[in-house]
Tab-separated table of C-alpha atoms in Angstrom:
chain	number	residue	atom	x	y	z
A	2	UNK	CA	-119.123	-22.292	-21.404
A	3	UNK	CA	-122.532	-20.781	-21.235
A	4	UNK	CA	-126.244	-20.942	-21.566
A	5	UNK	CA	-126.771	-17.275	-22.556
A	6	UNK	CA	-129.136	-18.271	-25.371
A	7	UNK	CA	-131.159	-20.563	-23.123
A	8	UNK	CA	-132.769	-19.236	-19.947
A	9	UNK	CA	-135.410	-21.955	-19.666
A	10	UNK	CA	-136.159	-25.464	-20.826
A	11	UNK	CA	-139.416	-27.035	-21.975
A	12	UNK	CA	-140.170	-30.424	-20.404
A	13	UNK	CA	-141.942	-32.687	-22.874
A	14	UNK	CA	-143.322	-34.766	-19.993
A	15	UNK	CA	-144.542	-38.337	-19.992
A	16	UNK	CA	-147.488	-38.256	-22.409
A	17	UNK	CA	-148.786	-36.082	-25.209
A	18	UNK	CA	-152.368	-37.399	-25.202
A	19	UNK	CA	-154.702	-34.812	-23.572
A	20	UNK	CA	-157.077	-37.452	-22.164
A	21	UNK	CA	-154.223	-39.293	-20.479
A	22	UNK	CA	-152.932	-36.067	-18.899
A	23	UNK	CA	-156.038	-35.513	-16.725
A	24	UNK	CA	-155.934	-39.122	-15.481
A	25	UNK	CA	-152.200	-38.725	-14.762
A	26	UNK	CA	-152.872	-35.600	-12.696
A	27	UNK	CA	-155.256	-37.523	-10.416
A	28	UNK	CA	-153.064	-40.637	-10.314
A	29	UNK	CA	-149.811	-38.795	-9.523
A	30	UNK	CA	-151.511	-36.565	-6.960
A	31	UNK	CA	-152.865	-39.633	-5.135
A	32	UNK	CA	-149.445	-41.316	-5.351
A	33	UNK	CA	-147.738	-38.243	-3.933
A	34	UNK	CA	-150.235	-37.992	-1.036
A	35	UNK	CA	-149.681	-41.724	-0.343
A	36	UNK	CA	-145.885	-41.255	-0.401
A	37	UNK	CA	-145.990	-38.272	1.976
A	38	UNK	CA	-148.476	-39.816	4.421
A	39	UNK	CA	-146.893	-43.295	4.383
A	40	UNK	CA	-143.308	-42.179	4.840
A	41	UNK	CA	-144.104	-39.455	7.375
A	42	UNK	CA	-146.151	-41.998	9.346
A	43	UNK	CA	-143.109	-44.308	9.504
A	44	UNK	CA	-140.741	-41.445	10.332
A	45	UNK	CA	-142.904	-40.062	13.149
A	46	UNK	CA	-143.711	-43.542	14.515
A	47	UNK	CA	-140.013	-44.429	14.796
A	48	UNK	CA	-139.063	-41.039	16.261
A	49	UNK	CA	-141.973	-41.168	18.700
A	50	UNK	CA	-141.280	-44.679	19.999
A	51	UNK	CA	-138.376	-46.624	21.494
A	52	UNK	CA	-137.698	-48.128	18.043
A	53	UNK	CA	-135.459	-45.117	17.276
A	54	UNK	CA	-132.894	-46.600	19.695
A	55	UNK	CA	-132.421	-49.591	17.373
A	56	UNK	CA	-129.953	-48.962	14.514
A	57	UNK	CA	-132.160	-50.668	11.906
A	58	UNK	CA	-135.121	-48.360	12.591
A	59	UNK	CA	-132.813	-45.365	12.898
A	60	UNK	CA	-131.803	-46.031	9.261
A	61	UNK	CA	-135.372	-46.770	8.135
A	62	UNK	CA	-136.480	-43.374	9.503
A	63	UNK	CA	-133.773	-41.665	7.415
A	64	UNK	CA	-134.758	-43.773	4.397
A	65	UNK	CA	-138.345	-42.515	4.773
A	66	UNK	CA	-137.088	-38.933	5.053
A	67	UNK	CA	-135.039	-39.378	1.853
A	68	UNK	CA	-138.077	-40.854	0.062
A	69	UNK	CA	-140.154	-37.784	0.965
A	70	UNK	CA	-137.388	-35.364	-0.110
A	71	UNK	CA	-136.495	-37.300	-3.274
A	72	UNK	CA	-140.086	-37.507	-4.520
A	73	UNK	CA	-140.724	-33.866	-3.565
A	74	UNK	CA	-138.007	-32.708	-5.974
A	75	UNK	CA	-139.893	-34.294	-8.890
A	76	UNK	CA	-143.562	-35.007	-8.059
A	77	UNK	CA	-145.049	-31.501	-7.458
A	78	UNK	CA	-143.752	-30.244	-10.834
A	79	UNK	CA	-144.880	-33.466	-12.552
A	80	UNK	CA	-148.392	-33.087	-11.060
A	81	UNK	CA	-148.718	-29.396	-12.028
A	82	UNK	CA	-147.296	-30.067	-15.496
A	83	UNK	CA	-149.894	-32.783	-16.092
A	84	UNK	CA	-152.449	-29.991	-16.597
A	85	UNK	CA	-150.158	-27.262	-17.995
A	86	UNK	CA	-150.065	-26.479	-21.693
A	87	UNK	CA	-146.473	-25.269	-21.617
A	88	UNK	CA	-144.202	-27.141	-19.205
A	89	UNK	CA	-141.289	-24.743	-18.739
A	90	UNK	CA	-138.535	-24.744	-16.124
A	91	UNK	CA	-135.882	-22.036	-15.737
A	92	UNK	CA	-132.219	-22.935	-16.263
A	93	UNK	CA	-131.394	-22.406	-12.554
A	94	UNK	CA	-134.435	-24.383	-11.358
A	95	UNK	CA	-133.437	-27.159	-13.738
A	96	UNK	CA	-129.918	-27.332	-12.254
A	97	UNK	CA	-131.343	-27.251	-8.717
A	98	UNK	CA	-133.837	-30.026	-9.500
A	99	UNK	CA	-131.088	-32.201	-10.963
A	100	UNK	CA	-128.812	-31.581	-7.968
A	101	UNK	CA	-131.470	-32.416	-5.356
A	102	UNK	CA	-132.808	-35.453	-7.230
A	103	UNK	CA	-129.298	-36.914	-7.411
A	104	UNK	CA	-128.464	-35.872	-3.844
A	105	UNK	CA	-131.500	-37.461	-2.179
A	106	UNK	CA	-131.410	-40.494	-4.488
A	107	UNK	CA	-127.713	-41.162	-3.839
A	108	UNK	CA	-128.151	-40.636	-0.075
A	109	UNK	CA	-130.875	-43.286	-0.190
A	110	UNK	CA	-128.513	-45.699	-1.987
A	111	UNK	CA	-125.796	-45.213	0.658
A	112	UNK	CA	-128.323	-45.638	3.490
A	113	UNK	CA	-129.415	-48.957	1.938
A	114	UNK	CA	-125.735	-49.991	2.069
A	115	UNK	CA	-125.546	-48.920	5.749
A	116	UNK	CA	-128.685	-51.008	6.440
A	117	UNK	CA	-127.086	-54.076	4.853
A	118	UNK	CA	-124.005	-53.547	7.051
A	119	UNK	CA	-126.294	-53.228	10.087
A	120	UNK	CA	-128.080	-56.515	9.283
A	121	UNK	CA	-124.714	-58.212	8.710
A	122	UNK	CA	-123.498	-57.038	12.149
A	123	UNK	CA	-126.780	-58.072	13.833
A	124	UNK	CA	-126.948	-61.558	12.320
A	125	UNK	CA	-123.310	-62.537	11.749
A	126	UNK	CA	-121.738	-60.766	14.770
A	127	UNK	CA	-124.572	-60.738	17.352
A	128	UNK	CA	-122.324	-60.612	20.444
A	129	UNK	CA	-120.513	-57.490	19.253
A	130	UNK	CA	-123.542	-55.905	17.594
A	131	UNK	CA	-124.160	-53.082	20.064
A	132	UNK	CA	-120.467	-52.139	19.990
A	133	UNK	CA	-120.190	-52.288	16.171
A	134	UNK	CA	-123.432	-50.345	15.607
A	135	UNK	CA	-123.445	-47.847	18.458
A	136	UNK	CA	-125.287	-44.551	18.011
A	137	UNK	CA	-122.133	-42.685	17.027
A	138	UNK	CA	-121.426	-45.163	14.210
A	139	UNK	CA	-125.033	-44.756	12.969
A	140	UNK	CA	-124.662	-40.971	12.791
A	141	UNK	CA	-121.292	-41.279	11.048
A	142	UNK	CA	-122.826	-43.632	8.433
A	143	UNK	CA	-125.713	-41.221	7.747
A	144	UNK	CA	-123.293	-38.253	7.520
A	145	UNK	CA	-120.989	-40.225	5.209
A	146	UNK	CA	-124.024	-41.116	3.036
A	147	UNK	CA	-124.952	-37.437	2.729
A	148	UNK	CA	-121.360	-36.364	1.974
A	149	UNK	CA	-120.907	-39.088	-0.656
A	150	UNK	CA	-124.232	-38.080	-2.244
A	151	UNK	CA	-123.257	-34.392	-2.221
A	152	UNK	CA	-119.999	-35.023	-4.073
A	153	UNK	CA	-121.827	-37.205	-6.622
A	154	UNK	CA	-124.561	-34.586	-7.228
A	155	UNK	CA	-122.254	-31.595	-7.485
A	156	UNK	CA	-120.231	-33.492	-10.096
A	157	UNK	CA	-123.356	-34.004	-12.262
A	158	UNK	CA	-124.256	-30.306	-12.022
A	159	UNK	CA	-120.700	-29.142	-12.808
A	160	UNK	CA	-120.677	-31.300	-15.951
A	161	UNK	CA	-123.911	-29.692	-17.229
A	162	UNK	CA	-122.996	-26.121	-16.197
A	163	UNK	CA	-119.800	-26.423	-18.223
A	164	UNK	CA	-121.677	-27.239	-21.437
A	165	UNK	CA	-122.894	-24.736	-24.041
A	166	UNK	CA	-126.631	-24.717	-24.801
A	167	UNK	CA	-127.564	-22.811	-27.925
A	168	UNK	CA	-130.096	-24.822	-29.889
A	169	UNK	CA	-133.315	-26.641	-29.015
A	170	UNK	CA	-134.406	-26.360	-25.401
A	171	UNK	CA	-136.921	-29.230	-25.215
A	172	UNK	CA	-136.047	-31.894	-22.635
A	173	UNK	CA	-137.565	-35.268	-23.523
A	174	UNK	CA	-138.333	-36.081	-19.886
A	175	UNK	CA	-140.585	-34.968	-17.034
A	176	UNK	CA	-137.732	-33.659	-14.875
A	177	UNK	CA	-134.204	-32.364	-15.391
A	178	UNK	CA	-131.727	-35.219	-15.532
A	179	UNK	CA	-128.230	-35.487	-16.838
A	180	UNK	CA	-128.710	-37.677	-19.971
A	181	UNK	CA	-131.622	-35.708	-21.497
A	182	UNK	CA	-129.650	-32.465	-20.891
A	183	UNK	CA	-126.491	-33.852	-22.491
A	184	UNK	CA	-128.526	-34.484	-25.655
A	185	UNK	CA	-129.326	-30.742	-25.905
A	186	UNK	CA	-125.755	-29.467	-25.558
A	187	UNK	CA	-124.338	-28.040	-28.795
A	188	UNK	CA	-121.036	-29.844	-28.483
A	189	UNK	CA	-119.842	-33.451	-28.642
A	190	UNK	CA	-120.850	-35.023	-25.312
A	191	UNK	CA	-119.910	-38.653	-26.014
A	192	UNK	CA	-117.053	-38.543	-23.513
A	193	UNK	CA	-119.346	-37.151	-20.807
A	194	UNK	CA	-121.924	-39.870	-21.523
A	195	UNK	CA	-119.208	-42.509	-21.092
A	196	UNK	CA	-117.976	-40.764	-17.915
A	197	UNK	CA	-121.469	-40.751	-16.382
A	198	UNK	CA	-122.132	-44.359	-17.356
A	199	UNK	CA	-118.829	-45.410	-15.769
A	200	UNK	CA	-119.407	-43.396	-12.566
A	201	UNK	CA	-123.151	-43.551	-11.870
A	202	UNK	CA	-123.934	-46.699	-13.863
A	203	UNK	CA	-121.041	-48.835	-12.676
A	204	UNK	CA	-121.427	-47.528	-9.102
A	205	UNK	CA	-125.101	-48.574	-9.174
A	206	UNK	CA	-124.211	-52.052	-10.467
A	207	UNK	CA	-121.356	-52.559	-7.974
A	208	UNK	CA	-123.481	-51.354	-5.050
A	209	UNK	CA	-126.360	-53.601	-6.121
A	210	UNK	CA	-124.054	-56.648	-6.472
A	211	UNK	CA	-122.405	-55.895	-3.101
A	212	UNK	CA	-125.816	-55.630	-1.415
A	213	UNK	CA	-127.056	-58.885	-2.973
A	214	UNK	CA	-123.847	-60.710	-1.924
A	215	UNK	CA	-124.079	-59.323	1.625
A	216	UNK	CA	-127.680	-60.542	1.947
A	217	UNK	CA	-126.693	-63.961	0.558
A	218	UNK	CA	-124.004	-64.175	3.300
A	219	UNK	CA	-126.563	-63.087	5.915
A	220	UNK	CA	-129.154	-65.623	4.728
A	221	UNK	CA	-126.607	-68.452	4.642
A	222	UNK	CA	-125.646	-67.586	8.259
A	223	UNK	CA	-129.324	-67.702	9.241
A	224	UNK	CA	-129.628	-71.335	8.167
A	225	UNK	CA	-127.727	-72.378	11.292
A	226	UNK	CA	-130.032	-70.461	13.684
A	227	UNK	CA	-133.080	-71.404	15.754
A	228	UNK	CA	-136.364	-71.333	13.875
A	229	UNK	CA	-138.054	-68.396	15.684
A	230	UNK	CA	-135.097	-66.008	15.498
A	231	UNK	CA	-134.447	-67.163	11.956
A	232	UNK	CA	-138.018	-66.414	10.868
A	233	UNK	CA	-137.895	-62.877	12.252
A	234	UNK	CA	-134.504	-62.152	10.673
A	235	UNK	CA	-135.610	-63.663	7.356
A	236	UNK	CA	-138.690	-61.439	7.344
A	237	UNK	CA	-136.548	-58.329	7.978
A	238	UNK	CA	-133.968	-59.264	5.336
A	239	UNK	CA	-136.746	-60.137	2.898
A	240	UNK	CA	-138.130	-56.586	3.230
A	241	UNK	CA	-134.689	-55.069	2.690
A	242	UNK	CA	-133.932	-57.241	-0.343
A	243	UNK	CA	-137.310	-56.321	-1.895
A	244	UNK	CA	-136.541	-52.590	-1.530
A	245	UNK	CA	-133.015	-53.054	-2.925
A	246	UNK	CA	-134.315	-54.846	-6.043
A	247	UNK	CA	-137.163	-52.374	-6.620
A	248	UNK	CA	-134.866	-49.364	-6.290
A	249	UNK	CA	-131.734	-50.545	-8.068
A	250	UNK	CA	-132.988	-52.384	-11.148
A	251	UNK	CA	-134.751	-49.371	-12.759
A	252	UNK	CA	-131.774	-47.200	-11.731
A	253	UNK	CA	-129.305	-49.513	-13.462
A	254	UNK	CA	-131.453	-49.631	-16.609
A	255	UNK	CA	-131.512	-45.808	-16.647
A	256	UNK	CA	-127.806	-45.168	-16.096
A	257	UNK	CA	-126.466	-48.049	-18.155
A	258	UNK	CA	-128.285	-47.268	-21.401
A	259	UNK	CA	-128.281	-49.937	-24.065
A	260	UNK	CA	-129.331	-47.826	-27.057
A	261	UNK	CA	-131.205	-44.559	-27.440
A	262	UNK	CA	-133.507	-45.442	-24.591
A	263	UNK	CA	-135.028	-42.168	-23.317
A	264	UNK	CA	-138.587	-43.449	-23.840
A	265	UNK	CA	-137.848	-46.347	-21.469
A	266	UNK	CA	-135.834	-44.086	-19.159
A	267	UNK	CA	-138.966	-42.080	-18.399
A	268	UNK	CA	-140.795	-45.234	-17.324
A	269	UNK	CA	-137.837	-46.481	-15.255
A	270	UNK	CA	-137.440	-43.040	-13.666
A	271	UNK	CA	-141.137	-43.037	-12.767
A	272	UNK	CA	-140.518	-46.340	-11.015
A	273	UNK	CA	-137.804	-45.073	-8.663
A	274	UNK	CA	-139.163	-41.522	-8.219
A	275	UNK	CA	-142.807	-42.434	-7.490
A	276	UNK	CA	-143.541	-46.159	-7.222
A	277	UNK	CA	-140.710	-47.325	-4.920
A	278	UNK	CA	-141.179	-44.470	-2.377
A	279	UNK	CA	-144.878	-45.375	-2.273
A	280	UNK	CA	-144.254	-49.073	-1.585
A	281	UNK	CA	-141.399	-48.661	0.917
A	282	UNK	CA	-143.701	-47.838	3.871
A	283	UNK	CA	-145.888	-50.865	3.059
A	284	UNK	CA	-142.880	-53.177	2.753
A	285	UNK	CA	-141.448	-52.020	6.090
A	286	UNK	CA	-144.717	-52.077	8.044
A	287	UNK	CA	-146.843	-54.944	6.726
A	288	UNK	CA	-144.243	-57.607	7.486
A	289	UNK	CA	-142.951	-56.054	10.676
A	290	UNK	CA	-144.521	-56.791	14.069
A	291	UNK	CA	-142.330	-54.282	15.976
A	292	UNK	CA	-143.420	-51.521	13.620
A	293	UNK	CA	-147.107	-52.420	13.931
A	294	UNK	CA	-146.847	-52.439	17.739
A	295	UNK	CA	-145.043	-49.089	17.726
A	296	UNK	CA	-147.786	-47.616	15.510
A	297	UNK	CA	-150.449	-48.787	17.938
A	298	UNK	CA	-148.511	-47.219	20.829
A	299	UNK	CA	-147.807	-43.918	19.106
A	300	UNK	CA	-151.071	-43.387	17.216
A	301	UNK	CA	-153.703	-45.778	18.354
A	302	UNK	CA	-155.435	-47.982	20.811
A	303	UNK	CA	-152.856	-47.857	23.608
A	304	UNK	CA	-153.183	-44.070	23.891
A	305	UNK	CA	-156.969	-44.291	23.856
A	306	UNK	CA	-157.007	-46.944	26.589
A	307	UNK	CA	-154.448	-44.928	28.601
A	308	UNK	CA	-156.742	-41.880	28.282
A	309	UNK	CA	-159.622	-43.825	29.774
């Protein structure tokens, strides 16, 4: 056990071309500002309106919080490194970054599962909905999501901490993640790679399949409903399904590697660390009348007219 020879790692980043780096700095900075403003707008709108009493929006507010936290573990360093000549990260910072990225990412996955359960209860068990999804249950689901994510993340960190690092210290990625680090360990890590693929990879696939099946059940139930209620529920489920696909597919491609696919991993990782958190607020607001009305109440015209 030990990393005595290695006190820091060098992140190779996304691109080597100097001209691309400056463009990336601007692009990633704008993306990060969009992610922060979009998700915080959703979070504060839900908390500041009566929407927070509805389980679905209660979960969406936590999803927005996770998006902000998840991206913040990766984006600031990525933005600064876009202009830096030497992209170093200390061993301890590297472990912390890996822990938090996995923690917030896994919490988000479990919250998406809780949201699917909520939609199932609302659409398939409407008469018992308020009993099934009372406020206590919502808090328990969020706490369980965080606890499940914590145990997953600590396991990743313990695997890496237990490995000896003595040789090259260049990580072929733009943040510290488990596969690129396993490649640097000066010991045979094939068993650990298989272990991580079977835990994280298979868990991602099973969760994704379970979510898709649950939404298929929900949508088939909707076919028997009145047109107006059906349209609203379809719109909501459509948003959720979009987020599930956008988040899970790159994740599955990353943690179920086909060959030596680090080059692709960086692109997939960029998708779920930057692109999905940026689109989530748009997906949840553009197609959602309740959310638009709440935004007007909390931020806009209604307050101005009340002031007059």
